[in-house]
Coordinates of C-alpha atoms in Angstrom, one line a residue:
Chain A
X1 CA 116.8 -75.2 211.8
X2 CA 118.3 -71.7 211.3
X3 CA 116.7 -69.1 212.6
X4 CA 115.1 -66.7 209.7
X5 CA 116.2 -62.5 209.1
X6 CA 113.1 -61.5 210.4
X7 CA 110.0 -62.9 212.1
X8 CA 107.5 -60.5 210.3
X9 CA 108.2 -58.5 207.5
X10 CA 104.7 -56.2 206.8
X11 CA 102.6 -57.7 209.5
X12 CA 102.8 -60.8 208.3
X13 CA 104.3 -64.3 210.1
X14 CA 106.4 -66.6 208.4
X15 CA 103.9 -68.8 208.3
X16 CA 101.5 -66.2 206.8
X17 CA 99.6 -65.5 209.7
X18 CA 98.7 -62.0 211.1
X19 CA 99.9 -61.2 214.8
X20 CA 97.0 -62.3 216.6
X21 CA 96.0 -65.0 214.2
X22 CA 95.9 -68.7 215.7
X23 CA 96.5 -72.1 213.9
X24 CA 94.1 -74.1 211.9
X25 CA 92.9 -76.7 214.0
X26 CA 91.0 -79.7 213.4
X27 CA 90.0 -81.9 216.6
X28 CA 88.3 -85.4 216.2
X29 CA 86.4 -86.5 219.0
X30 CA 86.3 -91.0 220.6
X31 CA 89.4 -91.6 218.1
X32 CA 90.2 -95.0 220.3
X33 CA 88.0 -97.6 220.8
X34 CA 89.3 -98.7 224.3
X35 CA 89.4 -96.1 225.8
X36 CA 86.4 -93.9 228.3
X37 CA 87.5 -91.6 226.2
X38 CA 89.3 -89.6 223.5
X39 CA 90.4 -86.7 221.6
X40 CA 92.6 -86.2 218.4
X41 CA 94.1 -82.7 217.5
X42 CA 95.9 -81.3 214.8
X43 CA 96.5 -77.9 215.4
X44 CA 99.0 -76.0 212.9
X45 CA 102.2 -79.4 212.4
X46 CA 101.5 -80.3 216.4
X47 CA 99.6 -83.8 216.3
X48 CA 98.1 -85.0 219.9
X49 CA 96.0 -88.2 220.6
X50 CA 94.5 -87.4 223.9
X51 CA 93.2 -91.0 226.2
X52 CA 90.9 -90.5 229.3
X53 CA 89.8 -93.4 231.0
X54 CA 87.8 -93.2 234.3
X55 CA 86.7 -92.9 237.0
X56 CA 88.3 -96.2 238.1
X57 CA 89.8 -97.8 240.6
X58 CA 93.0 -96.5 242.5
X59 CA 96.6 -98.6 241.8
X60 CA 98.4 -97.9 243.1
X61 CA 95.8 -98.2 246.7
X62 CA 97.5 -96.0 249.2
X63 CA 97.0 -92.7 246.0
X64 CA 93.0 -93.2 246.3
X65 CA 91.0 -90.3 248.6
X66 CA 88.6 -91.0 250.6
X67 CA 86.4 -88.4 249.1
X68 CA 87.6 -87.1 245.9
X69 CA 88.8 -88.7 243.2
X70 CA 92.5 -88.0 241.8
X71 CA 93.3 -86.8 238.3
X72 CA 96.5 -88.2 237.1
X73 CA 98.1 -86.4 233.9
X74 CA 100.5 -88.7 232.0
X75 CA 101.7 -85.8 228.9
X76 CA 104.8 -88.1 226.6
X77 CA 107.2 -86.4 223.6
X78 CA 107.1 -89.7 221.2
X79 CA 111.0 -90.2 220.2
X80 CA 110.4 -89.2 216.9
X81 CA 107.9 -86.2 217.6
X82 CA 110.5 -84.1 217.0
X83 CA 113.5 -83.2 214.3
X84 CA 116.4 -84.3 217.0
X85 CA 115.7 -88.4 218.8
X86 CA 114.0 -87.2 221.5
X87 CA 115.1 -90.0 224.5
X88 CA 112.0 -91.4 225.0
X89 CA 110.5 -91.8 228.6
X90 CA 109.8 -89.2 231.7
X91 CA 111.7 -86.8 231.7
X92 CA 112.6 -83.1 233.3
X93 CA 110.5 -81.4 231.3
X94 CA 107.3 -84.0 230.3
X95 CA 107.2 -84.1 234.1
X96 CA 106.8 -80.6 235.2
X97 CA 104.3 -80.8 231.2
X98 CA 102.0 -83.4 232.8
X99 CA 102.5 -81.6 236.5
X100 CA 100.5 -77.9 235.4
X101 CA 98.2 -79.6 233.0
X102 CA 97.0 -81.2 235.7
X103 CA 96.7 -78.5 237.5
X104 CA 94.6 -76.8 234.9
X105 CA 92.3 -79.5 234.7
X106 CA 91.3 -80.3 238.0
X107 CA 89.8 -77.1 238.8
X108 CA 86.8 -78.0 236.9
X109 CA 86.1 -81.3 237.0
X110 CA 83.2 -82.7 239.1
X111 CA 86.0 -85.0 241.7
X112 CA 83.6 -85.0 244.3
X113 CA 81.4 -87.4 242.6
X114 CA 83.7 -90.4 242.8
X115 CA 85.1 -90.7 245.5
X116 CA 87.8 -92.8 246.5
X117 CA 88.4 -93.1 241.7
X118 CA 90.9 -91.8 239.8
X119 CA 90.2 -90.3 235.7
X120 CA 93.3 -91.2 234.1
X121 CA 94.8 -88.9 231.6
X122 CA 97.2 -89.2 228.8
X123 CA 98.7 -87.1 226.4
X124 CA 100.9 -88.1 223.5
X125 CA 103.0 -85.8 220.8
X126 CA 103.1 -87.8 217.7
X127 CA 104.1 -84.1 216.5
X128 CA 105.6 -81.3 218.0
X129 CA 105.5 -77.6 216.7
X130 CA 105.7 -75.8 219.9
X131 CA 102.9 -74.8 222.5
X132 CA 102.4 -78.5 222.5
X133 CA 101.4 -78.2 226.2
X134 CA 98.3 -76.2 225.5
X135 CA 97.3 -78.7 222.7
X136 CA 97.4 -81.3 225.1
X137 CA 95.7 -79.3 227.5
X138 CA 92.8 -79.3 224.5
X139 CA 92.4 -82.2 223.8
X140 CA 92.3 -83.7 227.4
X141 CA 89.1 -81.3 228.1
X142 CA 87.3 -82.9 224.7
X143 CA 89.1 -86.6 225.7
X144 CA 86.6 -86.1 229.0
X145 CA 83.6 -85.1 227.9
X146 CA 83.9 -87.7 225.6
X147 CA 83.7 -90.2 228.7
X148 CA 80.9 -88.2 230.3
X149 CA 82.7 -87.1 233.1
X150 CA 80.9 -84.3 235.4
X151 CA 82.5 -81.0 234.3
X152 CA 82.0 -77.1 235.7
X153 CA 82.6 -76.7 232.0
X154 CA 85.7 -77.6 229.2
X155 CA 89.6 -75.5 229.9
X156 CA 90.6 -73.7 226.7
X157 CA 95.3 -73.1 226.1
X158 CA 96.3 -70.3 224.3
X159 CA 99.5 -69.6 224.1
X160 CA 101.4 -65.8 223.8
X161 CA 104.7 -64.8 222.4
X162 CA 107.0 -62.2 221.4
X163 CA 109.2 -62.0 218.3
X164 CA 111.5 -58.7 216.6
X165 CA 109.9 -57.0 219.6
X166 CA 106.2 -57.3 218.7
X167 CA 103.7 -59.7 220.8
X168 CA 102.4 -62.9 218.5
X169 CA 99.5 -65.3 219.5
X170 CA 100.2 -69.0 219.2
X171 CA 103.4 -69.5 218.3
X172 CA 105.5 -71.7 216.0
X173 CA 108.8 -73.6 215.8
X174 CA 111.3 -71.2 214.9
X175 CA 109.5 -68.2 216.7
X176 CA 108.9 -70.8 219.9
X177 CA 113.0 -71.8 219.6
X178 CA 114.7 -67.9 218.3
X179 CA 111.6 -65.5 220.2
X180 CA 112.3 -63.1 222.6
X181 CA 109.3 -65.6 225.2
X182 CA 106.9 -67.5 225.4
X183 CA 103.8 -67.4 228.1
X184 CA 100.9 -69.7 227.7
X185 CA 98.1 -70.1 229.4
X186 CA 94.1 -71.9 229.8
X187 CA 91.9 -71.4 231.3
X188 CA 87.8 -71.6 231.7
X189 CA 85.0 -70.7 229.6
X190 CA 84.2 -68.4 232.0
X191 CA 87.3 -66.9 231.6
X192 CA 89.4 -67.7 235.0
X193 CA 92.7 -68.9 233.8
X194 CA 94.0 -71.7 235.4
X195 CA 97.5 -72.0 233.6
X196 CA 100.1 -69.4 233.6
X197 CA 103.4 -70.0 232.6
X198 CA 105.9 -67.5 231.3
X199 CA 110.0 -68.0 229.5
X200 CA 111.8 -65.4 228.4
X201 CA 111.1 -61.2 229.3
X202 CA 108.4 -59.1 229.0
X203 CA 107.1 -55.3 230.6
X204 CA 104.1 -54.9 232.3
X205 CA 102.3 -53.7 229.5
X206 CA 103.5 -56.1 226.8
X207 CA 102.3 -59.2 229.7
X208 CA 99.0 -57.3 230.1
X209 CA 98.1 -57.0 226.7
X210 CA 99.9 -60.9 226.4
X211 CA 96.4 -62.3 228.3
X212 CA 94.5 -60.6 226.7
X213 CA 95.5 -61.6 223.4
X214 CA 95.9 -65.2 224.9
X215 CA 92.1 -64.9 226.2
X216 CA 91.0 -64.1 222.7
X217 CA 92.9 -67.2 221.3
X218 CA 91.0 -69.3 224.0
X219 CA 88.3 -68.6 223.0
X220 CA 88.7 -69.2 219.8
X221 CA 90.0 -72.4 220.6
X222 CA 87.5 -72.7 222.8
X223 CA 84.4 -72.7 219.6
X224 CA 86.3 -74.8 217.9
X225 CA 86.2 -77.6 220.9
X226 CA 82.6 -76.8 220.7
X227 CA 82.0 -77.9 218.1
X228 CA 84.0 -80.9 217.7
X229 CA 81.8 -82.5 219.9
X230 CA 78.5 -81.4 219.5
X231 CA 79.1 -82.2 215.5
X232 CA 79.8 -85.9 216.5
X233 CA 77.0 -86.6 217.4
X234 CA 74.5 -84.3 215.7
X235 CA 73.8 -87.0 212.7
X236 CA 72.9 -89.9 214.5
X237 CA 71.0 -87.2 216.4
X238 CA 69.0 -86.1 212.9
X239 CA 68.5 -89.2 211.2
X240 CA 67.3 -90.8 214.5
X241 CA 64.0 -91.4 214.4
X242 CA 62.6 -92.3 217.6
X243 CA 63.6 -89.0 220.2
X244 CA 65.7 -90.4 223.1
X245 CA 63.5 -91.6 224.9
X246 CA 64.6 -91.8 228.9
X247 CA 62.9 -94.1 231.3
X248 CA 61.0 -92.5 234.6
X249 CA 60.3 -96.7 235.3
X250 CA 62.0 -98.7 237.0
X251 CA 63.0 -102.4 236.9
X252 CA 61.0 -104.0 233.9
X253 CA 62.1 -107.0 235.3
X254 CA 59.1 -107.5 237.6
X255 CA 57.7 -109.3 234.7
X256 CA 61.2 -111.9 234.1
X257 CA 60.5 -112.9 237.8
X258 CA 56.9 -114.2 236.7
X259 CA 58.2 -116.3 233.6
X260 CA 61.3 -117.7 235.7
X261 CA 59.8 -118.3 239.0
X262 CA 58.9 -122.0 238.6
X263 CA 62.2 -123.1 237.4
X264 CA 63.8 -121.5 239.9
X265 CA 62.8 -123.4 242.6
X266 CA 64.1 -126.3 240.6
X267 CA 68.3 -124.5 240.2
X268 CA 68.4 -123.8 243.2
X269 CA 67.5 -127.5 244.4
X270 CA 69.6 -129.1 242.4
X271 CA 72.8 -126.6 243.1
X272 CA 72.2 -128.0 247.0
X273 CA 72.4 -131.5 246.1
Chain B
X1 CA 58.8 -85.4 222.8
X2 CA 59.3 -85.3 219.5
X3 CA 60.7 -81.4 218.7
X4 CA 64.6 -81.6 218.1
X5 CA 67.1 -83.0 221.0
X6 CA 69.6 -80.1 222.1
X7 CA 72.9 -81.5 222.9
X8 CA 74.8 -79.5 225.4
X9 CA 78.3 -79.7 226.7
X10 CA 80.0 -78.7 230.5
X11 CA 79.2 -75.3 231.0
X12 CA 76.3 -74.9 228.7
X13 CA 73.5 -72.9 229.4
X14 CA 70.6 -74.7 229.7
X15 CA 68.2 -72.9 232.0
X16 CA 67.7 -69.4 234.0
X17 CA 65.8 -71.2 236.9
X18 CA 67.6 -73.1 238.8
X19 CA 65.0 -74.5 241.1
X20 CA 64.7 -76.5 238.1
X21 CA 67.7 -78.6 238.3
X22 CA 68.3 -82.7 237.6
X23 CA 70.7 -84.4 236.8
X24 CA 74.2 -83.7 234.7
X25 CA 73.4 -80.0 235.5
X26 CA 74.8 -77.9 238.4
X27 CA 73.7 -74.2 239.6
X28 CA 76.3 -71.1 238.7
X29 CA 75.2 -67.6 239.8
X30 CA 71.8 -68.2 239.3
X31 CA 71.6 -69.9 236.7
X32 CA 72.0 -74.0 235.4
X33 CA 74.7 -75.0 233.6
X34 CA 75.3 -78.4 231.5
X35 CA 78.3 -81.2 233.4
X36 CA 78.1 -83.9 230.7
X37 CA 78.5 -84.2 227.4
X38 CA 75.0 -84.8 226.6
X39 CA 71.4 -84.1 225.8
X40 CA 68.8 -81.9 227.8
X41 CA 65.6 -83.2 228.6
X42 CA 63.4 -80.7 229.2
X43 CA 60.1 -81.9 232.1
X44 CA 59.9 -80.0 235.5
X45 CA 63.1 -80.5 235.6
X46 CA 65.7 -79.7 233.7
X47 CA 68.2 -83.1 232.9
X48 CA 71.0 -83.8 231.0
X49 CA 71.8 -87.2 229.3
X50 CA 74.8 -88.2 229.6
X51 CA 76.4 -89.8 225.8
X52 CA 78.9 -91.8 227.9
X53 CA 80.1 -92.6 231.2
X54 CA 80.4 -95.0 234.2
X55 CA 78.0 -97.0 236.3
X56 CA 77.8 -95.7 239.3
X57 CA 75.9 -97.3 241.7
X58 CA 72.4 -96.4 243.1
X59 CA 70.4 -97.9 245.8
X60 CA 67.4 -100.4 244.5
X61 CA 69.1 -101.2 241.1
X62 CA 69.6 -104.1 239.9
X63 CA 72.4 -104.8 238.4
X64 CA 74.9 -108.7 236.8
X65 CA 77.6 -108.9 238.5
X66 CA 81.0 -110.9 238.5
X67 CA 82.2 -112.9 241.4
X68 CA 85.6 -111.3 241.5
X69 CA 87.2 -112.7 245.1
X70 CA 85.7 -115.1 248.0
X71 CA 86.5 -113.6 251.4
X72 CA 85.8 -114.5 254.3
X73 CA 82.3 -113.8 255.0
X74 CA 81.8 -112.3 251.9
X75 CA 81.7 -112.0 247.9
X76 CA 82.9 -109.1 246.2
X77 CA 81.3 -109.1 243.3
X78 CA 82.5 -107.3 240.1
X79 CA 79.9 -104.6 239.4
X80 CA 81.4 -102.9 235.9
X81 CA 81.5 -99.3 238.2
X82 CA 84.9 -97.5 240.0
X83 CA 83.3 -99.3 243.1
X84 CA 83.2 -102.7 243.9
X85 CA 80.1 -103.9 245.4
X86 CA 80.1 -106.1 248.3
X87 CA 77.6 -109.5 249.2
X88 CA 77.3 -110.5 252.5
X89 CA 76.7 -114.1 253.4
X90 CA 73.8 -113.4 254.6
X91 CA 72.3 -111.7 251.4
X92 CA 72.7 -115.5 250.1
X93 CA 68.5 -116.2 249.5
X94 CA 69.5 -119.0 251.8
X95 CA 71.4 -119.9 254.5
X96 CA 75.4 -121.5 253.8
X97 CA 78.3 -122.3 256.5
X98 CA 80.9 -119.9 255.6
X99 CA 83.2 -122.6 254.3
X100 CA 81.3 -123.8 251.5
X101 CA 80.6 -120.4 249.8
X102 CA 82.1 -120.6 247.0
X103 CA 80.9 -124.3 245.9
X104 CA 77.6 -122.3 245.9
X105 CA 79.2 -119.1 244.3
X106 CA 82.5 -119.2 242.8
X107 CA 84.8 -116.9 241.4
X108 CA 84.4 -115.9 237.9
X109 CA 80.1 -116.8 237.8
X110 CA 77.7 -114.6 237.3
X111 CA 75.3 -113.2 239.3
X112 CA 71.9 -111.1 239.3
X113 CA 71.9 -109.0 242.8
X114 CA 70.3 -106.0 244.0
X115 CA 72.3 -102.9 245.3
X116 CA 71.0 -102.9 248.7
X117 CA 73.1 -100.2 250.3
X118 CA 75.4 -97.3 249.3
X119 CA 77.3 -95.2 251.4
X120 CA 78.8 -91.5 251.5
X121 CA 82.2 -93.3 251.5
X122 CA 80.7 -95.8 248.2
X123 CA 80.7 -98.9 249.7
X124 CA 78.2 -100.4 248.3
X125 CA 76.4 -103.4 249.9
X126 CA 74.8 -105.9 247.6
X127 CA 72.1 -108.2 247.8
X128 CA 70.5 -111.8 246.7
X129 CA 67.0 -111.6 249.0
X130 CA 64.7 -111.6 246.5
X131 CA 62.6 -114.2 244.2
X132 CA 64.5 -112.8 240.4
X133 CA 67.3 -112.5 242.3
X134 CA 69.6 -115.1 241.9
X135 CA 72.7 -117.0 240.6
X136 CA 73.0 -116.6 236.4
X137 CA 73.7 -120.2 235.0
X138 CA 72.9 -120.2 231.5
X139 CA 71.9 -117.8 228.9
X140 CA 74.7 -115.3 228.1
X141 CA 75.8 -112.2 229.1
X142 CA 76.4 -108.7 226.9
X143 CA 77.9 -105.5 228.1
X144 CA 76.2 -102.4 226.7
X145 CA 76.7 -98.6 227.8
X146 CA 75.6 -97.7 231.5
X147 CA 73.5 -94.6 229.5
X148 CA 72.0 -96.5 226.2
X149 CA 70.6 -98.8 229.5
X150 CA 67.4 -96.5 228.7
X151 CA 67.1 -97.1 225.6
X152 CA 67.3 -100.5 225.5
X153 CA 64.9 -100.6 228.0
X154 CA 61.8 -97.4 225.8
X155 CA 59.4 -95.9 227.3
X156 CA 57.9 -97.9 230.0
X157 CA 59.6 -100.7 228.1
X158 CA 58.0 -100.7 224.9
X159 CA 61.4 -101.7 223.7
X160 CA 62.0 -104.5 226.1
X161 CA 59.1 -105.9 225.7
X162 CA 59.5 -106.8 222.0
X163 CA 62.8 -108.2 222.2
X164 CA 61.3 -110.0 224.2
X165 CA 58.2 -110.9 222.8
X166 CA 59.6 -111.0 218.0
X167 CA 63.2 -113.1 220.6
X168 CA 60.9 -115.9 222.7
X169 CA 63.9 -115.3 225.5
X170 CA 63.4 -114.0 228.4
X171 CA 66.0 -110.4 229.0
X172 CA 67.2 -109.0 232.2
X173 CA 68.6 -105.8 232.1
X174 CA 70.9 -104.5 235.1
X175 CA 71.5 -101.2 235.4
X176 CA 75.2 -101.8 235.1
X177 CA 74.8 -102.2 231.1
X178 CA 75.6 -105.7 231.7
X179 CA 72.2 -108.2 230.4
X180 CA 71.4 -111.1 230.7
X181 CA 69.3 -112.7 227.9
X182 CA 68.0 -116.7 228.2
X183 CA 67.0 -119.1 225.8
X184 CA 65.7 -122.2 225.1
X185 CA 68.5 -122.7 222.5
X186 CA 71.3 -121.6 225.2

């Protein structure tokens, strides 16, 4: 990969986008059978898979908190996710990304509902093309909802950067590698910022503008996340003959008891001998 | 109840009236929002019925558990939730000696138990002191998602009694999504 001559020609970026345009996103919900919640996102050329397990028992035991659930987040890049083979396993960068991503999601989860348990999030980057931490957060947030974990709302994340002295939304690989700045941002749907990082340089004015652009991007991504979740069950619900019942009634088992009563005595006797 | 069910995701506005707060919702700035991904159920209270999720034990729930461990005076029971259940010897239907505990109820055996008490630390105490509760030694146990339990039971037990009638089996639905089916063929 070499540095392009110019990043923007006549207001169009090298992949044909406008400066404030995000890459196309497709989201699939519930792709993994064994996970409690899962999500697969293709964001431009990024391919990211997220799995959520829990709430479940904490191992090792000493990590558990007596009043809340703990959230653990593992961000991992596959060795084949980048052009030059990445040495597998956690490294300085992935530990950092895991930490900031966890902190981006934690404020929206009602951890106090599940004391002494853990909610484990795994994000695997299968193909990377800049902005994988934001894609990871988007995927994880959808997977958490899919796992039935109570949350205040979804978290959406998006990056802004500067190339050729101009602010652009959602950097792609070339722009990220040879650009002047990269600023990922995550926010809740109410607009509270839960992640903000920056490398490179922006003037205070550019920074203000960049935050606004990223928030716009997050709003668009939120709509896509929302649609993915709604569409997943919409078809099922529409074809359903009987509407879903929610019972006020308590154990129906009582009648079973009567059926089995005679049997119980005998079985107990056998057992005591 | 025949109008189309509304699917909500966490953070969706469900009502302007916080007094109608039911399960699966929370109050922010005087309005009611969904905290779960599920379907809205509007009665006096507005609830969000989740589409998935783990079983959280509540008092008086009847559940099917598997014995995980036998300790000095307790059986530790896996009740299919993030928290394990404790069944004390004194909660066994009959008086038994401490050293005979595993002879009556050993590791790996299934039990039909009731949740006696859940404290804020999520210590779950179980009991078998009820006629309908027992060690499960026949039939089979099927696992379903705990969020689907209300649908298996049906409105007023309509679904479960239909299945019972048609299959000529006794079926006990544990609130934790484990279903004990016992029939003549088993």
